Amino acid sequence: MTHPPALPPLLHGLFRELVAQGVPIGTRDYLDGLRALAAGYGSSPDGQGERQALARLAQTLWARSDEEHRLIARWFAHIPATPADLLAAVDATLAHLDAARADTPGTVGTTTPAPPTSIGSPAAAPGGHTPDSPAMAPGDDPATPRARISFSSVQEGTGLPVPRLPLSPALGEDYVLHPQALIKPRDLTVLWRRYRRGTRGGPRTELDIDATVEERCRRGLLLRPACRPRRSNAARLLILADTSPSMDPWRPFLASLAESLPFGRLARAETGYFSNLPRRQLYARPDLRDPQPLGDVLRRFNGAGLLIVSDAGSARGYLNRRRANQTADLLDELLTHCPAIVWLNPMPRARWAGTTAEHIAANTRVPMLPLDATHLLRAIDILRGNK
């Protein structure tokens, strides 16, 4: 079985850092790096400027602005150079593994292409290929589709026009390089609009047909039609969201949650943030700024529906009995203000076993549900009173 190539550790770490910093690069950019390395770019003829060549390749492929150029330059400047003896040991180990893999039946050995002479010239394509000839990565089958690489007219900061493959090779890594929405904002808006408590209030502007007919039958004539106030949604919703480090993977979902609330047509909706356990105060921002007393928030939302979004310790996989008891006491206090409470846990139910989440779910009157579209719909029904 042929193992797909991987980025060098230095470039791999840089790629993950750029993704974490919000630079808009993804799977195709990762594959561009693999193809460019397979074509011989990112190396120097004398072997002395390898680090600078990798830095230029990364800036050419992944930097689209001056700030991104500076970010990549700072990355290479701050990462210390690897000692030569360690590099030699690693190269010897990799060569030994490649030789062992080549000797194993059913595997295909990999070869390292010769470094290019200069980017942008016809001689730059290793192996004697011109810019108009197909460039093959190590281990490619000649019968498989191949891309044509053109490196002409390359300028500083403009990006390298590397090929876009119709069939992307497997990376051999289970990374999701593009953010995936847990629940789409539009679906969240639809769910909030399902949470309704209809009441009538305000000026009498809606025709009351039954009262009008009754008045006509009782008096025999109708001086003016009977009207009534329009029906409006009086449902109020308070969301308490955990922003502790164990909830970092769900920060984008919490942001979508807060952004979708104004479109839910609720009478009042608000999101309060806490870390691990809401104590005597909540925060108006995910970075735990703008504190406000918990009692004041509960008085504003007395009788409203309450959603709690937290992993309850299940993400770390341990049981903290003190936290579980404190959470149970807090939930008893919250139930005196909000009779309808649902706890949404983003971790799968199978991961609750033996953790604080399992203790809370088993010893409190608050239902705990996994966080997905189906169970969020169930949570809204519970808040409406359909238990």
Coordinates of C-alpha atoms in Angstrom, one line a residue:
M1 CA 0.0 0.0 0.0
T2 CA 1.4 3.4 -1.0
H3 CA 1.5 5.9 1.8
P4 CA 0.8 9.5 0.7
P5 CA 3.5 12.1 1.4
A6 CA 3.2 14.5 4.3
L7 CA 4.4 18.0 4.8
P8 CA 7.7 18.5 6.6
P9 CA 7.1 19.0 10.4
L10 CA 8.1 22.7 10.1
L11 CA 5.5 23.4 7.3
H12 CA 2.9 21.2 9.0
G13 CA 3.2 23.1 12.2
L14 CA 3.0 26.4 10.3
F15 CA -0.1 25.2 8.4
R16 CA -1.9 24.4 11.6
E17 CA -0.8 27.7 13.2
L18 CA -2.2 29.6 10.1
V19 CA -5.5 27.8 10.4
A20 CA -5.7 28.6 14.1
Q21 CA -5.0 32.3 13.3
G22 CA -7.9 32.4 10.9
V23 CA -5.9 32.5 7.7
P24 CA -8.3 31.3 4.9
I25 CA -6.5 28.2 3.9
G26 CA -7.8 24.7 3.7
T27 CA -7.3 21.2 2.3
R28 CA -6.6 22.3 -1.2
D29 CA -3.8 24.6 0.0
Y30 CA -2.4 21.7 2.0
L31 CA -2.4 19.6 -1.2
D32 CA -0.7 22.4 -3.1
G33 CA 2.1 22.3 -0.6
L34 CA 2.5 18.5 -1.1
R35 CA 2.5 18.9 -4.9
A36 CA 5.0 21.8 -4.8
L37 CA 7.4 19.7 -2.5
A38 CA 7.0 16.7 -4.8
A39 CA 7.9 18.9 -7.7
G40 CA 11.1 19.9 -5.9
Y41 CA 10.3 23.4 -4.7
G42 CA 11.1 24.4 -1.1
S43 CA 14.7 23.1 -1.3
S44 CA 18.0 24.6 -2.1
P45 CA 20.6 23.2 -4.5
D46 CA 23.4 23.3 -1.9
G47 CA 21.2 22.2 1.0
Q48 CA 22.3 25.2 3.1
G49 CA 19.3 27.4 2.5
E50 CA 16.6 24.8 3.1
R51 CA 14.9 26.8 5.8
Q52 CA 14.8 30.0 3.7
A53 CA 13.5 28.0 0.7
L54 CA 10.6 26.5 2.8
A55 CA 9.8 30.0 4.1
R56 CA 9.6 31.4 0.5
L57 CA 7.5 28.4 -0.6
A58 CA 5.1 28.9 2.3
Q59 CA 4.7 32.6 1.6
T60 CA 4.2 32.0 -2.1
L61 CA 1.5 29.3 -1.5
W62 CA -0.3 30.5 1.6
A63 CA 0.2 34.2 2.0
R64 CA -2.3 36.6 0.3
S65 CA -1.6 39.8 2.2
D66 CA 1.4 41.6 3.7
E67 CA 0.2 40.7 7.2
E68 CA 0.1 37.0 6.3
H69 CA 3.7 37.4 4.8
R70 CA 4.8 38.9 8.1
L71 CA 3.1 36.1 10.1
I72 CA 4.9 33.4 8.2
A73 CA 8.2 35.3 8.5
R74 CA 7.7 35.6 12.3
W75 CA 7.0 31.9 12.5
F76 CA 10.3 30.9 10.9
A77 CA 12.2 33.5 12.9
H78 CA 10.9 32.3 16.2
I79 CA 11.2 28.5 15.6
P80 CA 14.9 27.6 16.4
A81 CA 16.9 25.8 13.8
T82 CA 17.3 22.0 14.2
P83 CA 20.8 20.9 15.1
A84 CA 22.6 19.2 12.2
D85 CA 23.3 16.0 14.0
L86 CA 19.6 15.6 14.9
L87 CA 18.7 16.3 11.2
A88 CA 21.2 13.6 10.1
A89 CA 19.8 11.1 12.6
V90 CA 16.2 11.8 11.4
D91 CA 17.2 11.5 7.7
A92 CA 19.0 8.2 8.4
T93 CA 15.9 6.9 10.2
L94 CA 13.6 7.9 7.3
A95 CA 16.0 6.4 4.8
H96 CA 15.9 3.1 6.7
L97 CA 12.1 3.1 6.8
D98 CA 11.9 3.9 3.1
A99 CA 14.3 1.0 2.3
A100 CA 12.3 -1.3 4.5
R101 CA 9.0 -0.2 2.9
A102 CA 10.5 -0.7 -0.6
D103 CA 11.6 -4.3 0.3
T104 CA 8.1 -5.2 1.6
P105 CA 6.0 -6.9 -1.1
G106 CA 3.0 -4.8 -2.3
T107 CA 4.6 -1.4 -1.5
V108 CA 6.1 1.2 -3.7
G109 CA 9.2 3.0 -2.7
T110 CA 9.4 6.8 -2.9
T111 CA 12.1 8.8 -4.5
T112 CA 13.2 12.3 -3.9
P113 CA 13.1 14.5 -7.0
A114 CA 16.1 16.7 -7.8
P115 CA 15.8 20.3 -6.6
P116 CA 14.8 23.0 -9.2
T117 CA 17.3 25.4 -10.5
S118 CA 15.1 28.5 -10.5
I119 CA 11.4 29.1 -10.1
G120 CA 9.7 30.4 -13.2
S121 CA 12.1 28.9 -15.8
P122 CA 11.4 25.8 -18.0
A123 CA 14.3 24.1 -16.3
A124 CA 12.7 24.6 -12.9
A125 CA 10.5 21.5 -13.3
P126 CA 12.5 18.5 -11.8
G127 CA 13.1 15.4 -13.8
G128 CA 13.3 17.2 -17.1
H129 CA 9.7 18.2 -17.2
T130 CA 8.8 21.5 -18.7
P131 CA 6.0 23.8 -17.3
D132 CA 3.6 22.3 -19.9
S133 CA 4.4 18.7 -19.0
P134 CA 2.6 16.7 -16.3
A135 CA 4.3 16.6 -12.9
M136 CA 4.1 13.3 -11.1
A137 CA 4.2 13.0 -7.3
P138 CA 6.1 10.0 -5.9
G139 CA 4.1 6.8 -6.1
D140 CA 1.6 8.1 -8.7
D141 CA 0.4 5.6 -11.2
P142 CA 0.9 6.7 -14.8
A143 CA -2.7 5.7 -15.5
T144 CA -4.2 8.1 -12.9
P145 CA -5.1 11.7 -13.8
R146 CA -2.2 14.0 -13.5
A147 CA -2.1 17.8 -13.3
R148 CA 0.0 20.1 -15.4
I149 CA 2.2 22.5 -13.3
S150 CA 2.9 26.0 -14.6
F151 CA 5.2 28.3 -12.6
S152 CA 5.5 31.1 -15.2
S153 CA 5.3 34.8 -14.2
V154 CA 5.7 34.2 -10.5
Q155 CA 6.1 37.4 -8.6
E156 CA 6.7 38.1 -4.9
G157 CA 3.4 38.0 -2.9
T158 CA 1.2 37.1 -5.9
G159 CA 0.9 33.4 -5.1
L160 CA 2.0 30.3 -7.0
P161 CA -0.3 29.0 -9.7
V162 CA -0.1 25.4 -8.7
P163 CA -2.6 22.9 -10.1
R164 CA -6.0 22.0 -8.9
L165 CA -6.6 18.3 -9.0
P166 CA -9.9 16.7 -10.0
L167 CA -9.2 13.9 -7.6
S168 CA -7.5 14.8 -4.3
P169 CA -5.2 12.1 -2.9
A170 CA -5.8 10.9 0.6
L171 CA -3.9 12.9 3.2
G172 CA -3.6 10.0 5.7
E173 CA -4.7 12.3 8.5
D174 CA -8.1 12.7 10.0
Y175 CA -8.0 16.5 10.3
V176 CA -11.0 18.7 9.4
L177 CA -9.4 21.8 8.1
H178 CA -12.6 23.7 7.4
P179 CA -15.0 24.7 10.2
Q180 CA -18.1 22.6 10.2
A181 CA -21.3 24.1 11.6
L182 CA -22.8 21.9 14.3
I183 CA -26.3 23.4 13.6
K184 CA -26.7 26.0 10.8
P185 CA -27.7 29.5 11.9
R186 CA -30.9 29.3 9.7
D187 CA -31.9 26.1 11.5
L188 CA -31.3 27.7 14.8
T189 CA -33.6 30.6 13.9
V190 CA -36.3 28.2 12.9
L191 CA -36.0 26.4 16.2
W192 CA -36.2 29.6 18.2
R193 CA -39.4 30.6 16.3
R194 CA -40.9 27.3 17.4
Y195 CA -40.6 28.4 21.0
R196 CA -43.9 30.3 21.3
R197 CA -46.2 31.4 24.1
G198 CA -49.0 33.3 22.5
T199 CA -50.7 36.1 24.4
R200 CA -52.8 39.1 23.4
G201 CA -51.9 42.6 24.3
G202 CA -51.8 46.1 23.1
P203 CA -54.3 48.1 21.0
R204 CA -57.4 46.4 19.7
T205 CA -56.6 46.3 16.0
E206 CA -57.7 42.7 15.0
L207 CA -61.2 41.9 14.0
D208 CA -63.0 39.5 16.5
I209 CA -65.4 37.6 14.2
D210 CA -67.1 35.6 17.0
A211 CA -67.7 38.7 19.1
T212 CA -69.0 40.7 16.1
V213 CA -71.5 38.0 15.1
E214 CA -72.7 37.7 18.7
E215 CA -73.2 41.4 18.9
R216 CA -75.1 41.4 15.7
C217 CA -77.4 38.6 16.8
R218 CA -78.0 40.2 20.3
R219 CA -78.8 43.7 19.1
G220 CA -80.2 43.0 15.7
L221 CA -77.9 45.6 14.2
L222 CA -74.2 46.2 14.2
L223 CA -73.0 49.7 15.1
R224 CA -69.3 48.8 14.8
P225 CA -67.3 45.6 14.6
A226 CA -65.7 44.1 17.7
C227 CA -61.9 44.1 17.8
R228 CA -59.3 42.5 20.0
P229 CA -55.5 42.9 20.6
R230 CA -53.3 41.0 18.3
R231 CA -51.6 37.8 19.4
S232 CA -47.9 38.1 20.0
N233 CA -45.1 35.8 21.2
A234 CA -44.4 36.4 24.9
A235 CA -41.8 33.6 25.2
R236 CA -38.6 34.6 26.9
L237 CA -35.4 32.6 26.7
L238 CA -32.2 32.8 28.7
I239 CA -29.1 30.8 27.6
L240 CA -26.2 30.1 29.9
A241 CA -23.1 29.1 27.9
D242 CA -19.9 27.6 29.3
T243 CA -16.8 29.1 27.8
S244 CA -14.2 27.2 29.8
P245 CA -11.2 25.7 27.9
S246 CA -12.9 22.3 27.5
M247 CA -15.6 24.1 25.4
D248 CA -13.2 25.7 22.9
P249 CA -14.1 23.3 20.1
W250 CA -17.7 24.6 20.3
R251 CA -16.9 28.3 20.4
P252 CA -18.1 28.9 16.8
F253 CA -21.4 27.2 17.7
L254 CA -21.9 29.4 20.7
A255 CA -21.3 32.4 18.5
S256 CA -23.9 31.2 16.0
L257 CA -26.2 30.6 19.0
A258 CA -26.0 34.2 20.2
E259 CA -26.2 35.7 16.7
S260 CA -29.4 33.7 15.8
L261 CA -31.4 34.8 18.9
P262 CA -32.4 38.2 17.6
F263 CA -34.1 36.5 14.6
G264 CA -36.1 34.1 16.7
R265 CA -39.0 36.7 17.3
L266 CA -38.9 36.1 21.0
A267 CA -40.2 38.6 23.4
R268 CA -36.8 38.7 25.1
A269 CA -33.7 36.6 24.7
E270 CA -30.2 36.9 26.2
T271 CA -27.0 34.9 26.5
G272 CA -24.9 34.8 29.6
Y273 CA -21.4 33.2 29.8
F274 CA -19.6 31.4 32.6
S275 CA -16.6 29.2 33.2
N276 CA -17.3 25.6 34.4
L277 CA -20.0 26.6 36.9
P278 CA -22.2 29.8 37.1
R279 CA -21.5 31.1 40.5
R280 CA -22.7 34.5 41.8
Q281 CA -22.2 36.3 38.5
L282 CA -22.5 35.9 34.7
Y283 CA -20.7 37.6 31.9
A284 CA -22.2 39.4 28.8
R285 CA -19.3 38.4 26.6
P286 CA -17.6 35.0 25.7
D287 CA -14.2 36.3 26.9
L288 CA -15.8 36.7 30.4
R289 CA -16.0 40.5 30.4
D290 CA -18.8 42.8 31.6
P291 CA -19.9 40.8 34.7
Q292 CA -23.4 41.1 36.0
P293 CA -24.9 39.6 39.2
L294 CA -26.7 36.2 38.6
G295 CA -29.6 37.3 40.8
D296 CA -30.3 40.4 38.6
V297 CA -30.3 38.2 35.5
L298 CA -32.7 35.7 37.1
R299 CA -35.1 38.4 38.2
R300 CA -35.2 39.8 34.6
F301 CA -36.0 36.3 33.3
N302 CA -38.2 35.0 36.1
G303 CA -40.6 32.4 34.6
A304 CA -38.7 32.3 31.3
G305 CA -37.2 29.2 29.6
L306 CA -33.6 28.4 30.4
L307 CA -31.0 26.5 28.3
I308 CA -27.6 25.5 29.7
V309 CA -24.9 24.6 27.2
S310 CA -21.9 22.9 28.8
D311 CA -19.9 19.7 28.7
A312 CA -20.2 19.4 32.5
G313 CA -16.8 17.9 32.7
S314 CA -17.4 15.1 30.2
A315 CA -14.9 16.5 27.7
R316 CA -12.0 15.9 30.1
G317 CA -13.5 12.5 31.1
Y318 CA -13.3 12.7 34.9
L319 CA -15.7 13.0 37.9
N320 CA -15.5 16.0 40.2
R321 CA -18.0 15.3 43.0
R322 CA -17.6 18.7 44.5
R323 CA -18.5 20.4 41.2
A324 CA -21.4 17.9 40.7
N325 CA -22.8 18.8 44.1
Q326 CA -22.4 22.6 43.5
T327 CA -24.1 22.3 40.2
A328 CA -27.0 20.4 41.7
D329 CA -27.5 23.1 44.3
L330 CA -27.3 25.8 41.6
L331 CA -30.0 24.0 39.5
D332 CA -32.3 23.8 42.5
E333 CA -32.0 27.6 42.8
L334 CA -32.5 28.1 39.1
L335 CA -35.7 26.0 39.2
T336 CA -37.2 28.5 41.6
H337 CA -36.9 31.2 38.9
C338 CA -37.2 29.2 35.7
P339 CA -39.4 26.1 36.0
A340 CA -38.4 24.9 32.5
I341 CA -34.7 24.2 32.2
V342 CA -32.8 21.9 29.7
W343 CA -29.1 21.1 29.8
L344 CA -27.5 20.6 26.4
N345 CA -24.2 18.7 26.4
P346 CA -22.1 18.8 23.2
M347 CA -20.3 15.6 24.1
P348 CA -22.0 12.3 22.9
R349 CA -24.0 10.5 25.6
A350 CA -21.5 7.6 25.5
R351 CA -18.8 9.9 26.8
W352 CA -20.8 10.9 29.9
A353 CA -20.2 7.6 31.7
G354 CA -18.1 8.0 34.9
T355 CA -17.9 11.8 34.6
T356 CA -19.5 14.8 36.3
A357 CA -22.1 15.0 33.5
E358 CA -23.4 11.5 34.3
H359 CA -23.7 12.5 38.0
I360 CA -25.6 15.7 37.2
A361 CA -27.9 14.0 34.7
A362 CA -28.8 11.2 37.2
N363 CA -29.2 13.3 40.4
T364 CA -31.0 16.5 39.3
R365 CA -34.5 17.3 38.0
V366 CA -33.0 19.0 34.9
P367 CA -33.0 16.9 31.7
M368 CA -29.6 16.6 30.0
L369 CA -29.6 16.1 26.2
P370 CA -26.8 15.7 23.6
L371 CA -26.3 18.8 21.5
D372 CA -27.6 18.2 17.9
A373 CA -30.5 19.3 15.8
T374 CA -32.8 16.6 16.9
H375 CA -32.2 17.0 20.6
L376 CA -32.3 20.8 20.4
L377 CA -35.8 20.4 18.9
R378 CA -36.7 18.2 21.8
A379 CA -35.3 20.8 24.2
I380 CA -37.5 23.5 22.7
D381 CA -40.5 21.2 23.1
I382 CA -39.6 20.7 26.8
L383 CA -39.4 24.4 27.3
R384 CA -42.8 24.8 25.8
G385 CA -44.2 22.3 28.3
N386 CA -44.4 19.2 26.1
K387 CA -42.5 16.8 28.4

